[in-house]
Short mmCIF file of C-alpha atoms in Angstrom, two decimals:
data_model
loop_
_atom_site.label_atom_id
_atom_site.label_comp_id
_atom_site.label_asym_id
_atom_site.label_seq_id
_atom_site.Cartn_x
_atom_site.Cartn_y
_atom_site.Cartn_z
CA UNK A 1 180.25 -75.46 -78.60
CA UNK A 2 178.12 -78.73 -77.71
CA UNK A 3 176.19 -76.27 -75.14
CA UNK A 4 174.87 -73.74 -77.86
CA UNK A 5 174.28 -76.82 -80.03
CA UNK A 6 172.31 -78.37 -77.30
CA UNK A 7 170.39 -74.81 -76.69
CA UNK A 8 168.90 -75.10 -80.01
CA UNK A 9 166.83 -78.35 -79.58
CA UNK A 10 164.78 -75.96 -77.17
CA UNK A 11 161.62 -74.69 -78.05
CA UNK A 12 160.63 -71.52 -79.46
CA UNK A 13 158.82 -70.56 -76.55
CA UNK A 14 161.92 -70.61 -74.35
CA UNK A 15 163.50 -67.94 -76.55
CA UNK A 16 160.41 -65.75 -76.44
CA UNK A 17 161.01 -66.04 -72.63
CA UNK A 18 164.87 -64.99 -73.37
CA UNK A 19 163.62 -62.17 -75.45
CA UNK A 20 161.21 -60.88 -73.10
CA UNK A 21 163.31 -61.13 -69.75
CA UNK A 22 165.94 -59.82 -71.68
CA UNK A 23 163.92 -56.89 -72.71
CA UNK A 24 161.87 -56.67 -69.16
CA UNK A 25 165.43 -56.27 -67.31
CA UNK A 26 167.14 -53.79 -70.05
CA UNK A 27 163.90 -51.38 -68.75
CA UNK A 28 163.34 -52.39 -65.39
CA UNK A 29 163.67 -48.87 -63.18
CA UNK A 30 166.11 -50.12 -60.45
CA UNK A 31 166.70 -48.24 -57.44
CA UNK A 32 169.68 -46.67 -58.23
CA UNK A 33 168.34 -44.86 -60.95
CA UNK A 34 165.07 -44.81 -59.58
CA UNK A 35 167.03 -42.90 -56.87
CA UNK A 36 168.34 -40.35 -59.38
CA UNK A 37 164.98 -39.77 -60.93
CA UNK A 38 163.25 -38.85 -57.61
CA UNK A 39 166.24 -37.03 -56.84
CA UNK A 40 166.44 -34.81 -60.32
CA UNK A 41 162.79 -35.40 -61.42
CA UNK A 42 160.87 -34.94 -58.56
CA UNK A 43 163.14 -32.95 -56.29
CA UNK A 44 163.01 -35.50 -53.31
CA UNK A 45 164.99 -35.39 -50.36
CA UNK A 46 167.99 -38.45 -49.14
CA UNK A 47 165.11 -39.33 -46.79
CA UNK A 48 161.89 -39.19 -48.62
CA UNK A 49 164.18 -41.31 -51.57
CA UNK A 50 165.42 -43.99 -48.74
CA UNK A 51 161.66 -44.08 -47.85
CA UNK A 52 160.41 -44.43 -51.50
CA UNK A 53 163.55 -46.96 -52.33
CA UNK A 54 162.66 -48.86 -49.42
CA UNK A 55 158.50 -49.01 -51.00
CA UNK A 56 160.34 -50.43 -54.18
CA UNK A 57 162.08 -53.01 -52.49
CA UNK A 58 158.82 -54.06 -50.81
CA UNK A 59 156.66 -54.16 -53.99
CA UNK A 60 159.71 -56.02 -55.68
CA UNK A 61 159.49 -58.74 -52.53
CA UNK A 62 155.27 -58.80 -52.19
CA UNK A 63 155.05 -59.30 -56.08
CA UNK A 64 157.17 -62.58 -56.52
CA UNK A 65 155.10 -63.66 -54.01
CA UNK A 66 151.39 -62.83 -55.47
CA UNK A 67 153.27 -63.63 -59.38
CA UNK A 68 153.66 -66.93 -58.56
CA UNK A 69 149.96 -67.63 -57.33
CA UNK A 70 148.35 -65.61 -60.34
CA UNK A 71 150.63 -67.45 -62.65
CA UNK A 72 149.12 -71.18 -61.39
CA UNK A 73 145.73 -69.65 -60.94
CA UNK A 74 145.67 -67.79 -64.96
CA UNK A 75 148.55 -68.85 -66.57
CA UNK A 76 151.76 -67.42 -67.36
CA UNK A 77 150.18 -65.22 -70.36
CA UNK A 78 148.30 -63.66 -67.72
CA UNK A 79 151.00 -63.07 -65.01
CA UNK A 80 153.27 -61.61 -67.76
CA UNK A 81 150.57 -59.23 -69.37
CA UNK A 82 149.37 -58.27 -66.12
CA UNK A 83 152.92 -57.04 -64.38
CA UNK A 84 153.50 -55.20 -68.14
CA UNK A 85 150.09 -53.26 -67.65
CA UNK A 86 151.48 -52.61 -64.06
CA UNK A 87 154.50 -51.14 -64.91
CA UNK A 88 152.66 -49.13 -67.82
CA UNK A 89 149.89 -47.40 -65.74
CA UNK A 90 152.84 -46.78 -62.46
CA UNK A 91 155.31 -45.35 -65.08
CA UNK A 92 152.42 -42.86 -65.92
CA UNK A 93 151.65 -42.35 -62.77
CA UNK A 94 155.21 -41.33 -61.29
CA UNK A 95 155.63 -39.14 -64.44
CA UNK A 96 152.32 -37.38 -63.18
CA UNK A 97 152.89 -37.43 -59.82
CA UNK A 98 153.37 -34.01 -57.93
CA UNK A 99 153.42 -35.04 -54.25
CA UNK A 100 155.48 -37.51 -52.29
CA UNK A 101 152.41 -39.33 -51.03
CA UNK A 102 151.14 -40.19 -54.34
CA UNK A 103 154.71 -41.36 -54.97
CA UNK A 104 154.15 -44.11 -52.29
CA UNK A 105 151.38 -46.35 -53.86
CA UNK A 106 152.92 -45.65 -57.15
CA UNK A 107 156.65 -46.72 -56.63
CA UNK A 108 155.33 -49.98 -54.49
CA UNK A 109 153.44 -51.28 -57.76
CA UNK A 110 155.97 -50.25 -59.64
CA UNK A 111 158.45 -52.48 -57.38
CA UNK A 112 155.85 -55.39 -57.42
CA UNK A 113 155.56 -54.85 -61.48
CA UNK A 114 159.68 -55.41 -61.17
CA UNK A 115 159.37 -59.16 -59.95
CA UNK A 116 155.24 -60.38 -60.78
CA UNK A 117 156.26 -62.28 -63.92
CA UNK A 118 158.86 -63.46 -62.76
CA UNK A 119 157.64 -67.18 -61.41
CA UNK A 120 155.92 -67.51 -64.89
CA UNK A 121 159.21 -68.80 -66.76
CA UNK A 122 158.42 -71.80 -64.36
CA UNK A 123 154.98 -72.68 -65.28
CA UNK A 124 155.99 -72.50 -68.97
CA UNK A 125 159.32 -74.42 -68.36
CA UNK A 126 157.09 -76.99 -66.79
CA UNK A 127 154.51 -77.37 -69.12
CA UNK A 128 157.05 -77.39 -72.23
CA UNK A 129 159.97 -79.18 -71.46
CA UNK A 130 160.97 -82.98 -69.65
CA UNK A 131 161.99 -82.61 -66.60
CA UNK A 132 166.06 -83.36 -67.73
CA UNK A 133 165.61 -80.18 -69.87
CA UNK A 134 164.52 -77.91 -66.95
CA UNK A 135 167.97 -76.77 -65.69
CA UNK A 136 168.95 -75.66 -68.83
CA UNK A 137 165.89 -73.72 -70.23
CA UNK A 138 166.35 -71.80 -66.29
CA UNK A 139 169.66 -70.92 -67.29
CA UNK A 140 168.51 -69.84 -70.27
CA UNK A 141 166.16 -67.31 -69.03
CA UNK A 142 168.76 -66.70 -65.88
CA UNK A 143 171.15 -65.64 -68.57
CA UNK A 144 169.20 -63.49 -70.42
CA UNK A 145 168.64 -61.74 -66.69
CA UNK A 146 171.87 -60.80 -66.49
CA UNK A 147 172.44 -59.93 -69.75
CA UNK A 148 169.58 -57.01 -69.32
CA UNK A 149 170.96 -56.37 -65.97
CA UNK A 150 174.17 -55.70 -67.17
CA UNK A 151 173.32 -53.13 -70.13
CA UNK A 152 170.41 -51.68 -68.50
CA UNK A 153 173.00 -49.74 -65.63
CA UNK A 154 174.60 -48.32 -69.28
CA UNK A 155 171.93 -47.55 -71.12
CA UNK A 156 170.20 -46.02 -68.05
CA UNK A 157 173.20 -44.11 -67.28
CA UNK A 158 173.24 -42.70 -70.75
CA UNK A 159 169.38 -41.48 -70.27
CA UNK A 160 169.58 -40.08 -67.16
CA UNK A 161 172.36 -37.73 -68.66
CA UNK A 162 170.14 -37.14 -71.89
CA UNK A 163 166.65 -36.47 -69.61
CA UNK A 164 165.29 -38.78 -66.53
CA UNK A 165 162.06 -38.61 -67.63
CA UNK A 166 164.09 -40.77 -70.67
CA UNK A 167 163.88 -43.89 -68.06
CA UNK A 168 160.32 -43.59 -67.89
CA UNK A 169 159.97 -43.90 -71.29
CA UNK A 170 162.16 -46.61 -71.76
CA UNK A 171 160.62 -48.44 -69.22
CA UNK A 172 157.25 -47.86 -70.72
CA UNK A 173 158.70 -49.40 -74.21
CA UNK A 174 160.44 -52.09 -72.90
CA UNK A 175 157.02 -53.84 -70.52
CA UNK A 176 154.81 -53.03 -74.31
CA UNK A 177 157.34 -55.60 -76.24
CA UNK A 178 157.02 -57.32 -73.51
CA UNK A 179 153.06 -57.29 -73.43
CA UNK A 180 153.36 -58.26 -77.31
CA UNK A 181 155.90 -61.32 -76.89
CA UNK A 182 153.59 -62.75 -73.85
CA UNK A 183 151.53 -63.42 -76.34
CA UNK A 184 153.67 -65.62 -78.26
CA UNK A 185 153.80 -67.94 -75.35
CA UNK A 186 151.79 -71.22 -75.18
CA UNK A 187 148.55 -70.87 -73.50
CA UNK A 188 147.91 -72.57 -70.39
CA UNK A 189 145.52 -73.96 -68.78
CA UNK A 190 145.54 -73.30 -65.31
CA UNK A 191 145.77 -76.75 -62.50
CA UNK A 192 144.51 -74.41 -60.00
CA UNK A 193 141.21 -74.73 -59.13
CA UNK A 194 139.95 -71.09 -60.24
CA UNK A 195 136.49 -71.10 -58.31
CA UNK A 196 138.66 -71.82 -54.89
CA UNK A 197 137.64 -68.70 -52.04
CA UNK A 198 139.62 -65.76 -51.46
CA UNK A 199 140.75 -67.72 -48.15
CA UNK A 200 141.99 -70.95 -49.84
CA UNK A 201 144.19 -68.55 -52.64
CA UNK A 202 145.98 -67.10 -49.80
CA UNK A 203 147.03 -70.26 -48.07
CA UNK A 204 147.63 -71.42 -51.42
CA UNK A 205 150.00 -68.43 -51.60
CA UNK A 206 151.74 -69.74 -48.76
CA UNK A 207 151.57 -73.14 -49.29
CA UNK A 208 155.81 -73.82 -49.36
CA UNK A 209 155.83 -71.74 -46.24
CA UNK A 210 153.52 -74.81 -44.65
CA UNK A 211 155.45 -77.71 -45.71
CA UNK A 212 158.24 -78.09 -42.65
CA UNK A 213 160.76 -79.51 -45.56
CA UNK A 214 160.40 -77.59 -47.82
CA UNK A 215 160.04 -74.63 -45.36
CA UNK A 216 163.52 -76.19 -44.32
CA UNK A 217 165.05 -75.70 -47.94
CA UNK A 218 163.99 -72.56 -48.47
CA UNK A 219 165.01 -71.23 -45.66
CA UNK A 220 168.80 -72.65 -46.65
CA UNK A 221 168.36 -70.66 -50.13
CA UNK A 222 167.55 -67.58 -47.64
CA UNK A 223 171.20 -67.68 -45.96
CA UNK A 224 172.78 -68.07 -48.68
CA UNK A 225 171.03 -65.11 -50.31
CA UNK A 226 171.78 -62.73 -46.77
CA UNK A 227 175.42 -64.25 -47.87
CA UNK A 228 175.27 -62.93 -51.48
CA UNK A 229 173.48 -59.89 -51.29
CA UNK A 230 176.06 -58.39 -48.77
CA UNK A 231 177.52 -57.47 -52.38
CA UNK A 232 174.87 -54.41 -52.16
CA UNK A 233 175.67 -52.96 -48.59
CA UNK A 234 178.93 -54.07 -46.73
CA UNK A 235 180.93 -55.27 -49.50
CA UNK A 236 181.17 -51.71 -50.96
CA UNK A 237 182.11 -50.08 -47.15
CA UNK A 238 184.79 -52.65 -47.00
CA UNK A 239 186.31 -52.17 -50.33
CA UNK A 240 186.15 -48.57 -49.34
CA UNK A 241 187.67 -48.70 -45.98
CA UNK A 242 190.42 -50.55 -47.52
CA UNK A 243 191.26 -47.78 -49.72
CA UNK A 244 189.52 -49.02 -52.88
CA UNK A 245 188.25 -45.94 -55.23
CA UNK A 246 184.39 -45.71 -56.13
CA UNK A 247 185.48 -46.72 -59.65
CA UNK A 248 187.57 -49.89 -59.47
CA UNK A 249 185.06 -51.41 -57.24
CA UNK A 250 182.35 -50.17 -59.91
CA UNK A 251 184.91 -52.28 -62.14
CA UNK A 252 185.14 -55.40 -60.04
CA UNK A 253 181.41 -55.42 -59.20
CA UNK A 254 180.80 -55.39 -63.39
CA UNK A 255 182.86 -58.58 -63.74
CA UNK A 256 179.86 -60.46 -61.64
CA UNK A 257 177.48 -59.92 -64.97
CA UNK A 258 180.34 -60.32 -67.65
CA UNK A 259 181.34 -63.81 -65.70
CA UNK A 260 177.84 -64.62 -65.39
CA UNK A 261 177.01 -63.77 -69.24
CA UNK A 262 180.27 -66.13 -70.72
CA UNK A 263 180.04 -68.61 -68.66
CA UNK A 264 176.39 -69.13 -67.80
CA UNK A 265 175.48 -71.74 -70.39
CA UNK A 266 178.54 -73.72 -70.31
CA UNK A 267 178.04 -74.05 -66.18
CA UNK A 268 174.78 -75.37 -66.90
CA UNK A 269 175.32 -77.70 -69.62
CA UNK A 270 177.99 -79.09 -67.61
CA UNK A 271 176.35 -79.82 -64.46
CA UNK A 272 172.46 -80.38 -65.85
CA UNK A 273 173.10 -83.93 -64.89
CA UNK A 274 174.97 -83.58 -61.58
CA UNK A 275 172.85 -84.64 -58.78
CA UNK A 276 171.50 -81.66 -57.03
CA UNK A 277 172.75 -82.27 -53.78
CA UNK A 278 175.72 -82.11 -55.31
CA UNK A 279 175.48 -78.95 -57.06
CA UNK A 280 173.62 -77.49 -54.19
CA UNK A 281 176.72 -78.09 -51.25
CA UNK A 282 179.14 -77.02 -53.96
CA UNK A 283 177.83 -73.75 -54.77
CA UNK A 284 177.44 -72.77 -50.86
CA UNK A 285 180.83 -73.47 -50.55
CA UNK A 286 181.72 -71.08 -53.72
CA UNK A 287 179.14 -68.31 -52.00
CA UNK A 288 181.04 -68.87 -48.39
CA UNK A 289 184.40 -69.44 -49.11
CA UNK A 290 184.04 -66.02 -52.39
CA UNK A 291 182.86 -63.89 -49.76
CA UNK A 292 184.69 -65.22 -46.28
CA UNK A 293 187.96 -64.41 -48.73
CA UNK A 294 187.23 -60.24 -48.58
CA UNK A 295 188.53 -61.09 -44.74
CA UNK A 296 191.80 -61.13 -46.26
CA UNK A 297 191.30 -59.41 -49.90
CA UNK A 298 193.19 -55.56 -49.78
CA UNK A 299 193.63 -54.82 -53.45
CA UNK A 300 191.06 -54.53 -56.74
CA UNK A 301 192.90 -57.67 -58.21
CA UNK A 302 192.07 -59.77 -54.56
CA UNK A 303 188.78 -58.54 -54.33
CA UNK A 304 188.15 -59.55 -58.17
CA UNK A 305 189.41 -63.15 -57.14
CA UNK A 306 187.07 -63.26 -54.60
CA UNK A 307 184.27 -61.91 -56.74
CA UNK A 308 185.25 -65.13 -59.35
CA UNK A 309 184.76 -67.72 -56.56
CA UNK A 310 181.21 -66.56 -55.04
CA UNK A 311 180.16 -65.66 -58.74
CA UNK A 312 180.83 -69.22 -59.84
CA UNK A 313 178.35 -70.08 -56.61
CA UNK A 314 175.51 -67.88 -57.97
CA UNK A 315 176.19 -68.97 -61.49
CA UNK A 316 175.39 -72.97 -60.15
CA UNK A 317 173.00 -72.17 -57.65
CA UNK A 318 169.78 -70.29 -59.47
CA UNK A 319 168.95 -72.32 -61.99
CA UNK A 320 169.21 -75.48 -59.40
CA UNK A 321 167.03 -74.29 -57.50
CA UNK A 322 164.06 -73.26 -59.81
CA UNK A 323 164.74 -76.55 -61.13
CA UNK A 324 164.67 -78.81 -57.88
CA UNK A 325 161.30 -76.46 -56.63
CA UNK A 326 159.49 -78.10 -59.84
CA UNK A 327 160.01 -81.22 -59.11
CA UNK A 328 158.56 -80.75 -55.32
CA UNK A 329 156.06 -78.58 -56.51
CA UNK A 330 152.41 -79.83 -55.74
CA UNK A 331 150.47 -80.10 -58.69
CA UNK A 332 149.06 -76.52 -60.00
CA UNK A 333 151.55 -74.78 -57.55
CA UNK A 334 154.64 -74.78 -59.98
CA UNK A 335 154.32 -71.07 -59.83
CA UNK A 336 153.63 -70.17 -56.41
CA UNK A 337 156.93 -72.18 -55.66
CA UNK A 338 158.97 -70.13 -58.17
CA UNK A 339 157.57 -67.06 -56.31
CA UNK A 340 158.85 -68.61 -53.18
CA UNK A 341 161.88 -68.61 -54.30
CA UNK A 342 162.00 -64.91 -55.24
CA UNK A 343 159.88 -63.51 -52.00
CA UNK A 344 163.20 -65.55 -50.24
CA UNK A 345 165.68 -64.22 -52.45
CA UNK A 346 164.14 -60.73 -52.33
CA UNK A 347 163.99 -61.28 -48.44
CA UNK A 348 167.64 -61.44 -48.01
CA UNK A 349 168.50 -57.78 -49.70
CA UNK A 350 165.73 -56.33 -47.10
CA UNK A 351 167.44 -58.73 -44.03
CA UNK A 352 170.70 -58.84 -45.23
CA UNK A 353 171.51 -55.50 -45.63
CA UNK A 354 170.80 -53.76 -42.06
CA UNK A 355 172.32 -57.08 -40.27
CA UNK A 356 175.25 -57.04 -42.44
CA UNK A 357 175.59 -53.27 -42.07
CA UNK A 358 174.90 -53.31 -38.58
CA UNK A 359 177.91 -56.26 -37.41
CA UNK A 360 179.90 -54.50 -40.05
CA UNK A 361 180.02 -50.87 -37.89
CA UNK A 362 180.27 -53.01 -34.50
CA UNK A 363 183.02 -55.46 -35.21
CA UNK A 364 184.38 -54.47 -38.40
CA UNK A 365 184.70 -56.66 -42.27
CA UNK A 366 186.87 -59.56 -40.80
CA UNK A 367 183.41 -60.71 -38.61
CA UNK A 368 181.22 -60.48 -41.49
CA UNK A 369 183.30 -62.46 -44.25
CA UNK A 370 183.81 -64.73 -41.42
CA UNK A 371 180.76 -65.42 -40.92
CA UNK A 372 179.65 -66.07 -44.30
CA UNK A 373 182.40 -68.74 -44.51
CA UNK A 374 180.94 -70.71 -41.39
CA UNK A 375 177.50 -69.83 -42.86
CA UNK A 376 178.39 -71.11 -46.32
CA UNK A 377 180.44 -74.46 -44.93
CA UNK A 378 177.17 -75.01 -42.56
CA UNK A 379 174.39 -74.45 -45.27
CA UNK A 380 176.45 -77.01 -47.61
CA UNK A 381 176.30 -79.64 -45.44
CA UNK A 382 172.72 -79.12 -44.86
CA UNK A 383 171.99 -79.09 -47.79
CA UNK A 384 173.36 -82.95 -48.52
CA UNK A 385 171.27 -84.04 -45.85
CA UNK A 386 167.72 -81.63 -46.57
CA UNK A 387 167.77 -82.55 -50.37
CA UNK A 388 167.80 -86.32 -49.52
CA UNK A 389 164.74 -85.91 -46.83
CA UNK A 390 163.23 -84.05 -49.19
CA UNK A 391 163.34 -86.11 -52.29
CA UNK A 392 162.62 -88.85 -50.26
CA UNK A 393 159.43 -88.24 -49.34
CA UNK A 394 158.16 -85.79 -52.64
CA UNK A 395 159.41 -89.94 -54.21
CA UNK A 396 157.27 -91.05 -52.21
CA UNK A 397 154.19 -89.10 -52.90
CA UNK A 398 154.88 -88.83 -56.59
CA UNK A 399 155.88 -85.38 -56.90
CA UNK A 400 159.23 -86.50 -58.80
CA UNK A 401 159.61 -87.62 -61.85
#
């Protein structure tokens, strides 16, 4: 119990951020259900909602991105009140929609609502906490993730039945508490220089793009994500092919949130102190070696095993690396690298998906797993030798602390 005793010498404002994540995931419109609600609600066709699905998936990626800069630029009140207002006036707007094309515009915000406040835990984290508290306050608000993830497929199950417009509303609740507790968050001034041009916010939006080595990180944390998302296209076709019913890999695929919510904040207490090159090459190992074992996984029990190993790998890697990005985050960019991080994330389901799909149909499951062993073995060596570069240098310039 030293974790949850630990948890407690956090601030207040941390557990508004629980609360509020919590609450913004239980009520996020994901695009499964978002799926069902064009499908029942607005009578769309498999195309038109693979079109529309697609729209959300963009908005989700483009708003981490833009959530990031806003929340340097006005603070994290400001990023978090402005993606509720978002998802508000776009929950309106789909329930008085009446044509496909209006359906576009409306489904991308709603999408970019989805992911826009989601850098803004790492401002506040920032601002509030020592550095040596930072991995645990991001597990914190990682946990309460999945914990909204994992009872928003129930309770949005349980609406859809009742009436879909029932999501909408839900939805529509959920981002107003959320509105309310944003303003239970410290205020903060902004580093960012607010009278900068249009031009300057841009390349200020890109700014980890433009740094080779930190280019060179993220662009580890994007593998590993094409690795992990595979969970979301080829992983079910495999189980399936394999003679796996719908259901038990429903029931496999919910042991990835019920692992994550037990065992989140004992993971974290444990290794807050590891060194993160450490933790880093460990959990691309987990990721590789979880997924390269579906190669040879033919039951629901094997295929839960597997599940175990690459969830432990997720479970170590997230709040690592919205950790490590703080500490080689220029000054007033802490957001705009936690929105990194989620445009790259977000990337790999868009990337990940057709690729994986696409070797899946050519050379069958065996390739793929395989490949996301080598991938995993190869990114956790990298990662040793990137994360000692790279704190080498940020040292240097007096990024770290």
């Amino acid at each position: 119990m030293q974790h949850l005793a630990q948890n407690k010498k956090l601030p207040i404002c941390i557990w508004w951020l629980f609360l509020g994540t919590l609450l913004n995931r239980l009520g996020t419109l994901v695009p499964a259900f978002l799926t069902l609600y064009l499908q029942l609600q607005k009578d769309a066709d498999t195309t038109v909602v693979g079109l529309l699905t697609g729209t959300w998936g963009a908005g989700a990626t483009f708003g981490a991105l833009v959530g990031g800069v806003v929340s340097d630029r006005f603070g994290p009140r400001g990023a978090i009140a402005s993606a509720q207002v978002i998802t508000l006036l776009s929950c309106i707007g789909l329930f008085l929609s009446s044509d496909v094309v209006s359906l576009v515009p409306i489904i991308f915000f709603l999408g970019c609502a989805s992911s826009f406040a989601r850098p803004a835990a790492g401002v506040v984290i920032s601002n509030e906490l020592p550095s040596a508290k930072h991995i645990r306050a991001f597990g914190i608000v990682y946990w309460a993730s999945n914990i909204g993830s994992a009872f928003s497929f129930i309770i949005s199950g349980m609406l859809v039945e009742l009436s879909p417009e029932f999501l909408l509303l839900f939805n529509s609740c959920t981002a107003f508490l959320y509105l309310l507790i944003s303003t239970r968050l410290p205020r903060i001034d902004s580093v960012a220089e607010k009278r900068s041009s249009y031009g300057q916010v841009v390349l200020k939006t890109f700014s980890p793009f433009l740094n080779p080595k930190v280019l060179a990180f993220l662009s580890l944390v994007l593998v590993l994500s094409l690795i992990y998302l595979q969970k979301q296209s080829t992983l079910p076709l495999d189980m399936t092919e394999k003679g796996i019913s719908p259901t038990a890999f429903g029931v496999v695929l919910s042991l990835n949130g019920i692992l994550i919510i037990l065992f989140q904040p004992l993971v974290t207490s444990l290794f807050q102190n590891v060194d993160e090159k450490y933790c880093f090459s460990l959990a691309a190992l987990l990721l590789g070696c979880g997924f390269g074992l579906n190669a040879i996984s033919t039951t629901t029990v094997s295929f839960a095993l597997s599940l175990t190993v690459w969830t432990a790998g997720e479970i170590l890697l997230i709040p690592q690396v919205s950790s490590f990005l703080l500490k080689i985050a220029s000054e007033g960019e802490n957001g705009t690298y936690q929105g990194a991080f989620y445009f790259v994330w977000s990337l790999g389901l868009a990337l990940g998906a057709p690729v994986g799909l696409a070797v899946f149909h050519a050379f069958g499951g065996g390739v793929v797993w395989g490949a996301c062993l080598v991938a995993g073995i190869l990114v956790s060596v990298l990662f040793m030798l990137s994360l000692h570069k790279i704190r080498g240098r940020e040292a240097e310039s007096g990024h770290l602390s």
